[in-house]
mmCIF file with all atom_site columns, C-alpha atoms in Angstrom:
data_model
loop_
_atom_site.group_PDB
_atom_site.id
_atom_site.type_symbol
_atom_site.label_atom_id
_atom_site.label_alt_id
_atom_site.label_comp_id
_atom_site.label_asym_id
_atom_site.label_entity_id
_atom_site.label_seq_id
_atom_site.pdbx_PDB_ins_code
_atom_site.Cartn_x
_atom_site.Cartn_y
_atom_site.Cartn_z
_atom_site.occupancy
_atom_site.B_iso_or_equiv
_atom_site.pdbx_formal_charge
_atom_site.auth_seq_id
_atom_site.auth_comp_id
_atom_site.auth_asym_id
_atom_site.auth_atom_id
_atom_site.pdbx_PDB_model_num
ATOM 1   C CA . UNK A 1 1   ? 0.000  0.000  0.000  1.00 47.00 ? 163 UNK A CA 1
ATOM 2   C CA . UNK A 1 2   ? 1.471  3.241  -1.258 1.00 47.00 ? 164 UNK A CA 1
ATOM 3   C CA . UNK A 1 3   ? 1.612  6.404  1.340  1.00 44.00 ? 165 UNK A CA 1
ATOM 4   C CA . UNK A 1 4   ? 0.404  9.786  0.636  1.00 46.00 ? 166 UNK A CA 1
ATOM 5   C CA . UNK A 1 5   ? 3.959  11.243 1.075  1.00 46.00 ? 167 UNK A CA 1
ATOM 6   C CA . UNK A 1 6   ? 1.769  14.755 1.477  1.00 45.00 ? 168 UNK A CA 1
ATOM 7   C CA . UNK A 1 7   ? -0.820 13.565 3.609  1.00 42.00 ? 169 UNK A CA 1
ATOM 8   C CA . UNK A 1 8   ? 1.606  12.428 5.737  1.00 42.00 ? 170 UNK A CA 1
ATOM 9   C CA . UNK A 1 9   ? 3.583  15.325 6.221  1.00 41.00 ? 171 UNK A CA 1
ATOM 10  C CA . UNK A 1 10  ? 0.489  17.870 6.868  1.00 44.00 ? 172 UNK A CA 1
ATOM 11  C CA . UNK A 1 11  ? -0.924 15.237 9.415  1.00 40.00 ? 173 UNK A CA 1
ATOM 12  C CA . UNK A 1 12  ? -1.536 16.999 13.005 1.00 43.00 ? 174 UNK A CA 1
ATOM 13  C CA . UNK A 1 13  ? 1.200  16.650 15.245 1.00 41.00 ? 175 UNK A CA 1
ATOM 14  C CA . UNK A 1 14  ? -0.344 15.581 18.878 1.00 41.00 ? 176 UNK A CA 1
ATOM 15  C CA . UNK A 1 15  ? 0.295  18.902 20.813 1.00 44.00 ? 177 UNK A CA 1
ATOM 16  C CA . UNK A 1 16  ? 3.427  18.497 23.838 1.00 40.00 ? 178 UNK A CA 1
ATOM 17  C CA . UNK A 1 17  ? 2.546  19.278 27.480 1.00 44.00 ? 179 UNK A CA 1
ATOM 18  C CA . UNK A 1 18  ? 2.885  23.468 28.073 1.00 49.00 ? 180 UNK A CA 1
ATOM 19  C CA . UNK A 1 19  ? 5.281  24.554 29.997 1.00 53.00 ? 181 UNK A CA 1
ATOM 20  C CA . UNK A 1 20  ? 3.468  25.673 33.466 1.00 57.00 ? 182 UNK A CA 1
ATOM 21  C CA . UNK A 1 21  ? 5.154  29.136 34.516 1.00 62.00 ? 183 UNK A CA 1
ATOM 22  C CA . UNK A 1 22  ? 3.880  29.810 37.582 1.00 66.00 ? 184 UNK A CA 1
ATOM 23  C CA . UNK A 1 23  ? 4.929  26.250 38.825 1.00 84.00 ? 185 UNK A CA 1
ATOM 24  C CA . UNK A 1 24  ? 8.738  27.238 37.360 1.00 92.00 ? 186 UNK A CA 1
ATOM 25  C CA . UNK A 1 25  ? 8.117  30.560 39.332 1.00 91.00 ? 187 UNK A CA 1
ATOM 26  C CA . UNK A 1 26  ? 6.980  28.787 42.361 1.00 94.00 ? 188 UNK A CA 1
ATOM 27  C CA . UNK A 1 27  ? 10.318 25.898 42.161 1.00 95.00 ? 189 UNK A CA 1
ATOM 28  C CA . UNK A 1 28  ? 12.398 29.367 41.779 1.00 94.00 ? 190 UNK A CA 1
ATOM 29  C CA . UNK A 1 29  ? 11.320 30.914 44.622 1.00 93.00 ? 191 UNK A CA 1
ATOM 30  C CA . UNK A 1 30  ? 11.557 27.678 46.748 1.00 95.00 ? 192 UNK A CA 1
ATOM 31  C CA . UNK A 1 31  ? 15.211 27.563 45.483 1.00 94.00 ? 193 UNK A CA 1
ATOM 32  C CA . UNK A 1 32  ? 16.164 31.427 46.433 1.00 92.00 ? 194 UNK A CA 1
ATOM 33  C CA . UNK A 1 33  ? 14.589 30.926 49.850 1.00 92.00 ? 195 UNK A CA 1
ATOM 34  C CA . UNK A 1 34  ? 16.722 27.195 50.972 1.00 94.00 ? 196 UNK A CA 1
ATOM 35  C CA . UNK A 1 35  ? 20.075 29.351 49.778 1.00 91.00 ? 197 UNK A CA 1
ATOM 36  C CA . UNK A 1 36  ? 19.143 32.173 52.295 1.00 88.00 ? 198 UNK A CA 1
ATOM 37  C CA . UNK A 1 37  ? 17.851 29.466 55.095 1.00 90.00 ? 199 UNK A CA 1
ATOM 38  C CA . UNK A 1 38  ? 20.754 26.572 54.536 1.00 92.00 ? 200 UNK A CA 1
ATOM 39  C CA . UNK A 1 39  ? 23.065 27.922 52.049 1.00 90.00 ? 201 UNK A CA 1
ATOM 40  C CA . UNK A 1 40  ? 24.228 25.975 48.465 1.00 91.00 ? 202 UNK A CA 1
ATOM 41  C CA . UNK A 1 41  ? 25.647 22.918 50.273 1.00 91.00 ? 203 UNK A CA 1
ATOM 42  C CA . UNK A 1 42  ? 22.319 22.522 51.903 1.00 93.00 ? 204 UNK A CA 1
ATOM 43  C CA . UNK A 1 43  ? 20.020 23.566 48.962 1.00 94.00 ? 205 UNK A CA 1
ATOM 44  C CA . UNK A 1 44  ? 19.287 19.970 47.530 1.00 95.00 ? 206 UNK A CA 1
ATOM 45  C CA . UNK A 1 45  ? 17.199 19.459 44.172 1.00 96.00 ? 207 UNK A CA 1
ATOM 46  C CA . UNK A 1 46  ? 15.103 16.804 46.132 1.00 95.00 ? 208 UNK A CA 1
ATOM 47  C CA . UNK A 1 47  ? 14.693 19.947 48.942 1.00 96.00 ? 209 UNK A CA 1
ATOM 48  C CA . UNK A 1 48  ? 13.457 22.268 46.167 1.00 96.00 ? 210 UNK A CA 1
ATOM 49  C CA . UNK A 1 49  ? 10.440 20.179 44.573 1.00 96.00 ? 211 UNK A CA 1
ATOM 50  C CA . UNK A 1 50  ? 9.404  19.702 48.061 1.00 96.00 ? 212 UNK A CA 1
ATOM 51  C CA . UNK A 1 51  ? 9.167  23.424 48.937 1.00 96.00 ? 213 UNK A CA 1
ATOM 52  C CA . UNK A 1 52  ? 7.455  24.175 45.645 1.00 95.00 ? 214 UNK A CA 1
ATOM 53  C CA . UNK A 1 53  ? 5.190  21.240 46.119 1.00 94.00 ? 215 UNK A CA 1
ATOM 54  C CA . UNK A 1 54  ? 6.421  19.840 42.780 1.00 94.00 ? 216 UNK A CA 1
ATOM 55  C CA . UNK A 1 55  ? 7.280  16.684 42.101 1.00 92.00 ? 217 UNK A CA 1
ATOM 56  C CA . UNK A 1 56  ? 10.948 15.580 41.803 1.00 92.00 ? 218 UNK A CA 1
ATOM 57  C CA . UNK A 1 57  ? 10.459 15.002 38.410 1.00 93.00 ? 219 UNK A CA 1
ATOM 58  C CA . UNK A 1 58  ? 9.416  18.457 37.217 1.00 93.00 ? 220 UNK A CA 1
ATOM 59  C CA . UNK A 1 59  ? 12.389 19.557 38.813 1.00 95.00 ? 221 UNK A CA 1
ATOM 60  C CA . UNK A 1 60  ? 14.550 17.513 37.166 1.00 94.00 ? 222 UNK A CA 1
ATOM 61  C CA . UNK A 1 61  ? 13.144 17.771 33.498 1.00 93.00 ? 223 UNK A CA 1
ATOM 62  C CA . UNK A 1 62  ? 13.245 21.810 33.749 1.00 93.00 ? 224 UNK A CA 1
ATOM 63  C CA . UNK A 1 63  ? 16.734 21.812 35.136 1.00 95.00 ? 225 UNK A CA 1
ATOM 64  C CA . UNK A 1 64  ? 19.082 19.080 35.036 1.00 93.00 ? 226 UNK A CA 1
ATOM 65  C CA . UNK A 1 65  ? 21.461 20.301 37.711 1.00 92.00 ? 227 UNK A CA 1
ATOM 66  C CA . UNK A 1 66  ? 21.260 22.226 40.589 1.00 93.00 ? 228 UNK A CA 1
ATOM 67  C CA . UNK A 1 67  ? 24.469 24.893 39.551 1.00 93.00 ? 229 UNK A CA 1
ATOM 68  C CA . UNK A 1 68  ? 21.542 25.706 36.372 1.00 93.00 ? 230 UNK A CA 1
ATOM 69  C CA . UNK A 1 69  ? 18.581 25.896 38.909 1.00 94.00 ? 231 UNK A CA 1
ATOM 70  C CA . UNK A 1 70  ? 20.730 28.505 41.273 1.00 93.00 ? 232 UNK A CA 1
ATOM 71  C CA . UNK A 1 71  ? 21.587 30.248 38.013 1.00 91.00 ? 233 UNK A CA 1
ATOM 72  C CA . UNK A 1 72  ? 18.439 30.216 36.569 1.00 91.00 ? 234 UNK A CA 1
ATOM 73  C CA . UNK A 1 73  ? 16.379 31.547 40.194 1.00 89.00 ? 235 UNK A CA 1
ATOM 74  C CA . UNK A 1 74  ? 19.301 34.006 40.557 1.00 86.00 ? 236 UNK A CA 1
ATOM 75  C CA . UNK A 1 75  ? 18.093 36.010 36.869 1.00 85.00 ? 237 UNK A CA 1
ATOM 76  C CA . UNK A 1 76  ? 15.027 35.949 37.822 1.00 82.00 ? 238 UNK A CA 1
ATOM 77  C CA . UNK A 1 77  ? 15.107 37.920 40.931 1.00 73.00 ? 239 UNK A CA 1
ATOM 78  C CA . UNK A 1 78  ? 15.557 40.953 39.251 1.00 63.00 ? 240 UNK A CA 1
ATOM 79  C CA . UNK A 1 79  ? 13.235 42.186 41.273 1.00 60.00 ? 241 UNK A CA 1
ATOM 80  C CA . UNK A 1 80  ? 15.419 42.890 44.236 1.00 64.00 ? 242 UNK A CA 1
ATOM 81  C CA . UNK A 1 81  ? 17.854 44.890 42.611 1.00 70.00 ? 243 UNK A CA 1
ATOM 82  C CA . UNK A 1 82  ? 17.670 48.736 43.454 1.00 78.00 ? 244 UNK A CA 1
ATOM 83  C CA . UNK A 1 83  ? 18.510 51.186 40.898 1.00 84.00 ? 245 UNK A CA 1
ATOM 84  C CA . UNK A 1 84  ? 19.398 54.913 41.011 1.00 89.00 ? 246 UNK A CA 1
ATOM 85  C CA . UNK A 1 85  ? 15.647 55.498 39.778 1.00 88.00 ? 247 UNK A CA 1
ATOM 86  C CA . UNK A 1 86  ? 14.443 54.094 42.954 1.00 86.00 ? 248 UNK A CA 1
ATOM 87  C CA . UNK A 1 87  ? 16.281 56.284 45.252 1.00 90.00 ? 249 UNK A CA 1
ATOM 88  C CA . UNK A 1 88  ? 14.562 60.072 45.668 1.00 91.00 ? 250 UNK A CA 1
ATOM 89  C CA . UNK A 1 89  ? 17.238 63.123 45.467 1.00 94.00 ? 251 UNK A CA 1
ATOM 90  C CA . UNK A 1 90  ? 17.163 64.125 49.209 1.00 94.00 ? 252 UNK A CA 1
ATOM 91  C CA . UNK A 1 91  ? 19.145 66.726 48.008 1.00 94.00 ? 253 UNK A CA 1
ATOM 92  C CA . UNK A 1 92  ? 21.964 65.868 50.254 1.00 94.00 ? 254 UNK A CA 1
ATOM 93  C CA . UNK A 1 93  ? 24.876 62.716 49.323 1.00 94.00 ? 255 UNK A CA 1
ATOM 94  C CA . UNK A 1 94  ? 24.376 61.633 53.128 1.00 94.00 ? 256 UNK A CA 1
ATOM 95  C CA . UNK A 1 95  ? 20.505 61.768 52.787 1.00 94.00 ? 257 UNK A CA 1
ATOM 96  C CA . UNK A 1 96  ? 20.910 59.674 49.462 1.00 94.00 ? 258 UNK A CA 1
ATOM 97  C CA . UNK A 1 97  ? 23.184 56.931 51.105 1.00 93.00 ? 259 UNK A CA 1
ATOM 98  C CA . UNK A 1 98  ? 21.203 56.364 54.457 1.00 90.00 ? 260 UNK A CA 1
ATOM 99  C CA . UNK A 1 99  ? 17.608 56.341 52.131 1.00 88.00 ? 261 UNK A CA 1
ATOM 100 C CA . UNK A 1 100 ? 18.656 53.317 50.066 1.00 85.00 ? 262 UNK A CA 1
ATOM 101 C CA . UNK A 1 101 ? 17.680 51.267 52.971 1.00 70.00 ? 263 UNK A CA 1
ATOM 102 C CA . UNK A 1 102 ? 14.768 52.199 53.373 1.00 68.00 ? 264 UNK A CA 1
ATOM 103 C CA . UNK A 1 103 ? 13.510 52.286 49.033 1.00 65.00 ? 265 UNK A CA 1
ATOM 104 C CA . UNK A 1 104 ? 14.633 48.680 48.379 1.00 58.00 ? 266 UNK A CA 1
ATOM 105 C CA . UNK A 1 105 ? 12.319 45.809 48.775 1.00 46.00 ? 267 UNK A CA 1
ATOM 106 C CA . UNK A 1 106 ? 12.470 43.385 52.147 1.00 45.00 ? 268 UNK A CA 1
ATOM 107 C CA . UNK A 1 107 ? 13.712 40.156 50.515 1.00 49.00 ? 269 UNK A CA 1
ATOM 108 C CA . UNK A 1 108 ? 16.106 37.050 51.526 1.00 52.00 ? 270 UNK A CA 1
ATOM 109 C CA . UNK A 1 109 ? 18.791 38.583 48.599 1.00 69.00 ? 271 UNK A CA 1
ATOM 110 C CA . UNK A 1 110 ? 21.059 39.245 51.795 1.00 69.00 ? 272 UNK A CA 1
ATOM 111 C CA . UNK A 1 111 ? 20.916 35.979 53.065 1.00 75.00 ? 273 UNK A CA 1
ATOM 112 C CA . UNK A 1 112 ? 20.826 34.849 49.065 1.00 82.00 ? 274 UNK A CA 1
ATOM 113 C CA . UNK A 1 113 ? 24.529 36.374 48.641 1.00 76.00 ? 275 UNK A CA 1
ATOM 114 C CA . UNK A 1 114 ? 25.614 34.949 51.878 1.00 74.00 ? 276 UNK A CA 1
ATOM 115 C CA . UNK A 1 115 ? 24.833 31.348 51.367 1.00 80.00 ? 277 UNK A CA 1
ATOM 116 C CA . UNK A 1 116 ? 26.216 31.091 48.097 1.00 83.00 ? 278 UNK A CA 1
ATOM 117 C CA . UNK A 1 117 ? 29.783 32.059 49.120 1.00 79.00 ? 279 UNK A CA 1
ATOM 118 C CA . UNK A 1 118 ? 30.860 28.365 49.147 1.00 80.00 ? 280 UNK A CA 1
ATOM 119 C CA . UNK A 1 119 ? 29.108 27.856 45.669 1.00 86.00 ? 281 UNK A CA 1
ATOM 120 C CA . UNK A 1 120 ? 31.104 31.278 44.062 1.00 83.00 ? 282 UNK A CA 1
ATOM 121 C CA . UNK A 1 121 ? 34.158 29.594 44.862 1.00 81.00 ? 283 UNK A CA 1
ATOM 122 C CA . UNK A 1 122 ? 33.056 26.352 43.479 1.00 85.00 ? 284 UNK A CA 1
ATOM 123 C CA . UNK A 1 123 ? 31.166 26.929 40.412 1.00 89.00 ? 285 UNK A CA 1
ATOM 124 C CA . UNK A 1 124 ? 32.145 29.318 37.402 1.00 90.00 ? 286 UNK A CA 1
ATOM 125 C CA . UNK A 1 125 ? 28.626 29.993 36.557 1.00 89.00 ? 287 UNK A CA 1
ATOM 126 C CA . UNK A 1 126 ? 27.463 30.504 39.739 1.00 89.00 ? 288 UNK A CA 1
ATOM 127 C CA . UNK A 1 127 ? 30.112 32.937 40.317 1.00 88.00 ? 289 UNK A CA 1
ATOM 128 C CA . UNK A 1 128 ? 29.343 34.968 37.111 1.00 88.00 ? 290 UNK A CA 1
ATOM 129 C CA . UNK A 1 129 ? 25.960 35.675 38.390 1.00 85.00 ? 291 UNK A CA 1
ATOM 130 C CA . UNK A 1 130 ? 26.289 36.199 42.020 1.00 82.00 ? 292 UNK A CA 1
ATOM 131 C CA . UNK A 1 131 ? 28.965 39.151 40.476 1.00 82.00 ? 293 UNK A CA 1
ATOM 132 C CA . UNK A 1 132 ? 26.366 40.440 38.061 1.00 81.00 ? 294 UNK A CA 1
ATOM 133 C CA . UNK A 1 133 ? 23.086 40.478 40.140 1.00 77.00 ? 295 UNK A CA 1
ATOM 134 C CA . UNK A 1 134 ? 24.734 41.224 44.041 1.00 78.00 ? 296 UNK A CA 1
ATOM 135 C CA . UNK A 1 135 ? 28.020 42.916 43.265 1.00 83.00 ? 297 UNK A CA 1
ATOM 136 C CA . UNK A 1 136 ? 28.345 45.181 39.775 1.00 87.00 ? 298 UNK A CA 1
ATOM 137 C CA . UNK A 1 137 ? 24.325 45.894 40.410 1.00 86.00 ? 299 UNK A CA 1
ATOM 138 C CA . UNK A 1 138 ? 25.403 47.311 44.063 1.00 88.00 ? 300 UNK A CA 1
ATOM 139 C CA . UNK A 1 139 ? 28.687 49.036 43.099 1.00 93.00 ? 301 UNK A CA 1
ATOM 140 C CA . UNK A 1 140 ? 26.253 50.564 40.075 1.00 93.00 ? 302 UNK A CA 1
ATOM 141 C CA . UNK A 1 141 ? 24.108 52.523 42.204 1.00 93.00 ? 303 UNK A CA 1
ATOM 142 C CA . UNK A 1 142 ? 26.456 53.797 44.448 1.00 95.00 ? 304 UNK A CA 1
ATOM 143 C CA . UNK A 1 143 ? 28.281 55.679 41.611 1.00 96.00 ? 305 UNK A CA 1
ATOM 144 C CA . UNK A 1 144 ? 25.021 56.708 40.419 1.00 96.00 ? 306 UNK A CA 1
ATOM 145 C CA . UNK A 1 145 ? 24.316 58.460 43.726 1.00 96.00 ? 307 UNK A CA 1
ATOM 146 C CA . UNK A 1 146 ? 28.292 59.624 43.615 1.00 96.00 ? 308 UNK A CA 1
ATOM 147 C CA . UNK A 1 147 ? 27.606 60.971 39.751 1.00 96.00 ? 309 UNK A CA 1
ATOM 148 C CA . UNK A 1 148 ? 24.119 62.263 41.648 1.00 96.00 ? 310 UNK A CA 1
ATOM 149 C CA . UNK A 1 149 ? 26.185 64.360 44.146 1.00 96.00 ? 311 UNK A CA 1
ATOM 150 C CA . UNK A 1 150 ? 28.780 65.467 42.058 1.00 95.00 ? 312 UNK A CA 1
ATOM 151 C CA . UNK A 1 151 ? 26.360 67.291 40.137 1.00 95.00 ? 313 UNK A CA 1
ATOM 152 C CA . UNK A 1 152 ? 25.158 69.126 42.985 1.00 94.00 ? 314 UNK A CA 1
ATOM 153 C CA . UNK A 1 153 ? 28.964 70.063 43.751 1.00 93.00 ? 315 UNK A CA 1
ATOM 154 C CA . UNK A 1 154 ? 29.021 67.823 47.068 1.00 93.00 ? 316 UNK A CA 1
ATOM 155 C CA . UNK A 1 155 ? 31.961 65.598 45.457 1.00 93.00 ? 317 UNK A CA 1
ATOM 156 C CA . UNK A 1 156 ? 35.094 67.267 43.475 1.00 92.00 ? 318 UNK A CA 1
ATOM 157 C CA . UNK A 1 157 ? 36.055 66.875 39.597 1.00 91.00 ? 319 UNK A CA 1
ATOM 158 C CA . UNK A 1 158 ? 38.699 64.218 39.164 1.00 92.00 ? 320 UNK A CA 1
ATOM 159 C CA . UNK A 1 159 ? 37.597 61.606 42.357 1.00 93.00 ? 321 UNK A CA 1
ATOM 160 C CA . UNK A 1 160 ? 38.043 57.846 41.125 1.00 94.00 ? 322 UNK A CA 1
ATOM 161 C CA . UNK A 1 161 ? 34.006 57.054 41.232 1.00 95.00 ? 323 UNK A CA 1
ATOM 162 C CA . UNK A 1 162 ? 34.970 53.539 40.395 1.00 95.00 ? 324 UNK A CA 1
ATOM 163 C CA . UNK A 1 163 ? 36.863 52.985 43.207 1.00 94.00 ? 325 UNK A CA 1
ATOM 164 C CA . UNK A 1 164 ? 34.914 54.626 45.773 1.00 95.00 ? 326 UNK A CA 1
ATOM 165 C CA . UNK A 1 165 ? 31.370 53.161 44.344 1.00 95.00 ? 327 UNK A CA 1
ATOM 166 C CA . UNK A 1 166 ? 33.135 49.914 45.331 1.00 94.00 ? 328 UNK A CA 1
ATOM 167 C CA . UNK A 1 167 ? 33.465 50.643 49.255 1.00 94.00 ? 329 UNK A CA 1
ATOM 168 C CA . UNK A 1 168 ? 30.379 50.425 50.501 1.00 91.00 ? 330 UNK A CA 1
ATOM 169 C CA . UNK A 1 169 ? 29.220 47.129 49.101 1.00 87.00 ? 331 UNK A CA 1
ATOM 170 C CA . UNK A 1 170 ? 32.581 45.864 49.921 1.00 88.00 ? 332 UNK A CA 1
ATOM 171 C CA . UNK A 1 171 ? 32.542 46.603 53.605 1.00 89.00 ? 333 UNK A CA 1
ATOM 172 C CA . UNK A 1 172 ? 28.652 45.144 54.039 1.00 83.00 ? 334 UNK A CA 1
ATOM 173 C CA . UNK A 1 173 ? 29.828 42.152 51.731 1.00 79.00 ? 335 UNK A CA 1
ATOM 174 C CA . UNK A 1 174 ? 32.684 41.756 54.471 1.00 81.00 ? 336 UNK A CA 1
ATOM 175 C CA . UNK A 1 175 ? 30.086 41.982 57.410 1.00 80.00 ? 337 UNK A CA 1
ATOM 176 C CA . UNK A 1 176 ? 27.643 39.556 56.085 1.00 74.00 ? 338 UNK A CA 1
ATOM 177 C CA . UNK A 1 177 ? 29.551 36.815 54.463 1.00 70.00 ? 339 UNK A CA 1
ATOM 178 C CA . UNK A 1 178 ? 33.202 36.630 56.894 1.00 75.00 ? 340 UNK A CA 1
ATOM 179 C CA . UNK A 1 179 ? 31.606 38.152 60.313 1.00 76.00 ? 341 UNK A CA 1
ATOM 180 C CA . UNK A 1 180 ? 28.305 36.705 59.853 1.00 70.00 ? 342 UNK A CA 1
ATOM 181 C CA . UNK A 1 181 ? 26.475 39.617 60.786 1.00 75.00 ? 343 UNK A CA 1
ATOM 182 C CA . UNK A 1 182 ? 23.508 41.317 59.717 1.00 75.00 ? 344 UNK A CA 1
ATOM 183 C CA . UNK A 1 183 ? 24.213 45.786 58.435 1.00 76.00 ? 345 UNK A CA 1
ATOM 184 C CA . UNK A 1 184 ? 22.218 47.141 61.675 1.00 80.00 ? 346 UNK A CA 1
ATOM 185 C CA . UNK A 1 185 ? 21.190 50.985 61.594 1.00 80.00 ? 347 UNK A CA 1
ATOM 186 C CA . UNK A 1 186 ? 24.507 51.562 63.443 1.00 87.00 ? 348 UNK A CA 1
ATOM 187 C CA . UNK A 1 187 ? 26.348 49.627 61.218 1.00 89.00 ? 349 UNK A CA 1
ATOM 188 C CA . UNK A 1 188 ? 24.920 51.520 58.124 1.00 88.00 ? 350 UNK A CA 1
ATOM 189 C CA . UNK A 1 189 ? 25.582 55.075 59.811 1.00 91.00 ? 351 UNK A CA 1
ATOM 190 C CA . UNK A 1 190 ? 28.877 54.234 60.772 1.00 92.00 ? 352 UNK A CA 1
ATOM 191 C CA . UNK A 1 191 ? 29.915 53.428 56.930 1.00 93.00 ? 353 UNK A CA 1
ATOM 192 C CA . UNK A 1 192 ? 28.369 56.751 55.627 1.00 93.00 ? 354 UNK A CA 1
ATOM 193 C CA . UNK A 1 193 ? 29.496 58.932 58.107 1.00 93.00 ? 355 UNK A CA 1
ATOM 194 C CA . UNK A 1 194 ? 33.125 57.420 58.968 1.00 94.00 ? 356 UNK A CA 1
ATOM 195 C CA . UNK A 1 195 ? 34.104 56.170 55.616 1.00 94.00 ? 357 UNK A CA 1
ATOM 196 C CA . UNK A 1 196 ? 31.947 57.412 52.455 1.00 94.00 ? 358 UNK A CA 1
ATOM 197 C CA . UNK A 1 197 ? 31.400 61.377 53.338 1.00 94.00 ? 359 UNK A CA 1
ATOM 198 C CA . UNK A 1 198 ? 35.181 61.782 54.784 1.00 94.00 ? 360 UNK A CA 1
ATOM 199 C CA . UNK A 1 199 ? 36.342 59.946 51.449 1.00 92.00 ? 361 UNK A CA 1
ATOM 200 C CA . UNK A 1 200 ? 34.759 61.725 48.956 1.00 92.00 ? 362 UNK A CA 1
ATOM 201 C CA . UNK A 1 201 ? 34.358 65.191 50.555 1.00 83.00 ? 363 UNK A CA 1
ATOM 202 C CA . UNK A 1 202 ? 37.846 65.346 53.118 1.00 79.00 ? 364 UNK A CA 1
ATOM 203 C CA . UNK A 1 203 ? 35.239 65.845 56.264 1.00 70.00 ? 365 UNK A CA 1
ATOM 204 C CA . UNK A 1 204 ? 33.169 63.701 58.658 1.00 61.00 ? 366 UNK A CA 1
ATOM 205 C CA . UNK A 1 205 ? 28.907 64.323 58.519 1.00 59.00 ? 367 UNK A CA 1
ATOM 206 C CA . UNK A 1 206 ? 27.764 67.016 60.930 1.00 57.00 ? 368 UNK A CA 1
ATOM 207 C CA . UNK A 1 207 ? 24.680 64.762 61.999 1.00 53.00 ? 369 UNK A CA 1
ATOM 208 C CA . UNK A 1 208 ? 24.740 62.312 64.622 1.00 48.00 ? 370 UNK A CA 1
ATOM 209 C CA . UNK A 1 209 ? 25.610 59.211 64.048 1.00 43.00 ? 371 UNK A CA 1
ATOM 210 C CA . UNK A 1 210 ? 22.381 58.413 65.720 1.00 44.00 ? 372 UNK A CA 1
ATOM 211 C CA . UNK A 1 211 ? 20.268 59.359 62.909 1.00 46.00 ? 373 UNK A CA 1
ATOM 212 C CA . UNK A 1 212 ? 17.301 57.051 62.571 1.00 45.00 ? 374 UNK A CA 1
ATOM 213 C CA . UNK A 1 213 ? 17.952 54.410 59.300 1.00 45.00 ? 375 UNK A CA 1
ATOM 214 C CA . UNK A 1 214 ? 15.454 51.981 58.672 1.00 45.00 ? 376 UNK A CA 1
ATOM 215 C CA . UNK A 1 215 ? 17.542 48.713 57.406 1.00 41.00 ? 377 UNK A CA 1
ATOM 216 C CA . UNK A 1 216 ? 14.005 46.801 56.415 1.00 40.00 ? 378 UNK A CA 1
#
């Protein structure tokens, strides 16, 4: 028996199962919040499907590895990332520094950056992102806020914005991931007043270092 060679080409395909997004949103989530409770070691793909209520096998046909799910769930949080358009003009450097606090969004992204220290080390692709999304975005808006001064003549022509953008995030980087500790209001204070202010303008901030600073 001969076969329509046409008919059998233009025959209807049986559809494949759609992708459900909300249940990959749901398995990302679960994934962010295990590497802010137990870190990458303790972040298991087995861990993740039960979070999201998902079974194993979703998990595993979405993302074959775990160093692609961390990726993947560290992208999408884009969310958390503050931006120079988020913080008002307070019309003072100091004001601008201390109100970043209190613009961005309470997430885990802290405790996100902290527990994937071991997995930085460890994994290239990992690493790439965790610069990307919790380092270059952070070191971004503080020379935004420095460019931001400048042109209200708080900071002088010729300072290395580069350098000093990279201060701040270093230091709270330091106090989060080696001492373990979470940026109180004091903490946050102390930076701005004893380091940032004296560095870029040769003089310590007039205000008490009491100043209220709401780190949520």
């Amino acid at each position: 028996m001969q076969v329509d060679d046409d008919a059998a080409v233009q025959a209807p395909r049986r559809p494949g199962r759609r992708r459900d997004e909300s249940r990959d949103d749901a398995i990302l989530e679960a994934t962010r919040q295990l590497l802010a409770e137990r870190g990458y070691e303790g972040t298991t793909m087995d861990a993740v499907a039960e979070r999201a209520c998902a079974g194993k096998a979703t998990v595993y046909r979405r993302w074959p590895s775990k160093v692609q799910l961390v990726v993947d769930s560290l992208l999408c949080d884009a969310s958390s990332i503050t931006t120079i358009d988020d913080v008002p003009d307070t019309g003072s450097l100091r004001g601008d520094l201390l109100s970043v606090s209190t613009v961005r969004r309470r997430t885990d992204s802290d405790d996100v950056m902290a527990g994937l220290i071991h997995a930085v080390a460890a994994e290239p692709e990992v690493a790439a992102v965790f610069k990307e999304q919790f380092v270059r975005a952070r070191v971004a808006l503080m020379r935004g806020l420095l460019v931001r001064a400048q042109q209200r003549g708080e900071v002088p022509e010729g300072l290395d914005l580069d350098m000093v953008a990279a201060v701040a995030p270093a230091m709270i980087s330091y106090h989060k991931t080696v001492e373990g500790k979470h940026p109180d209001q004091e903490f946050l204070v102390r930076v701005v007043d004893s380091v940032i202010l004296p560095l870029v303008t040769g003089r310590t901030a007039s205000i008490p270092a009491t100043t209220p600073v709401d780190t949520h």
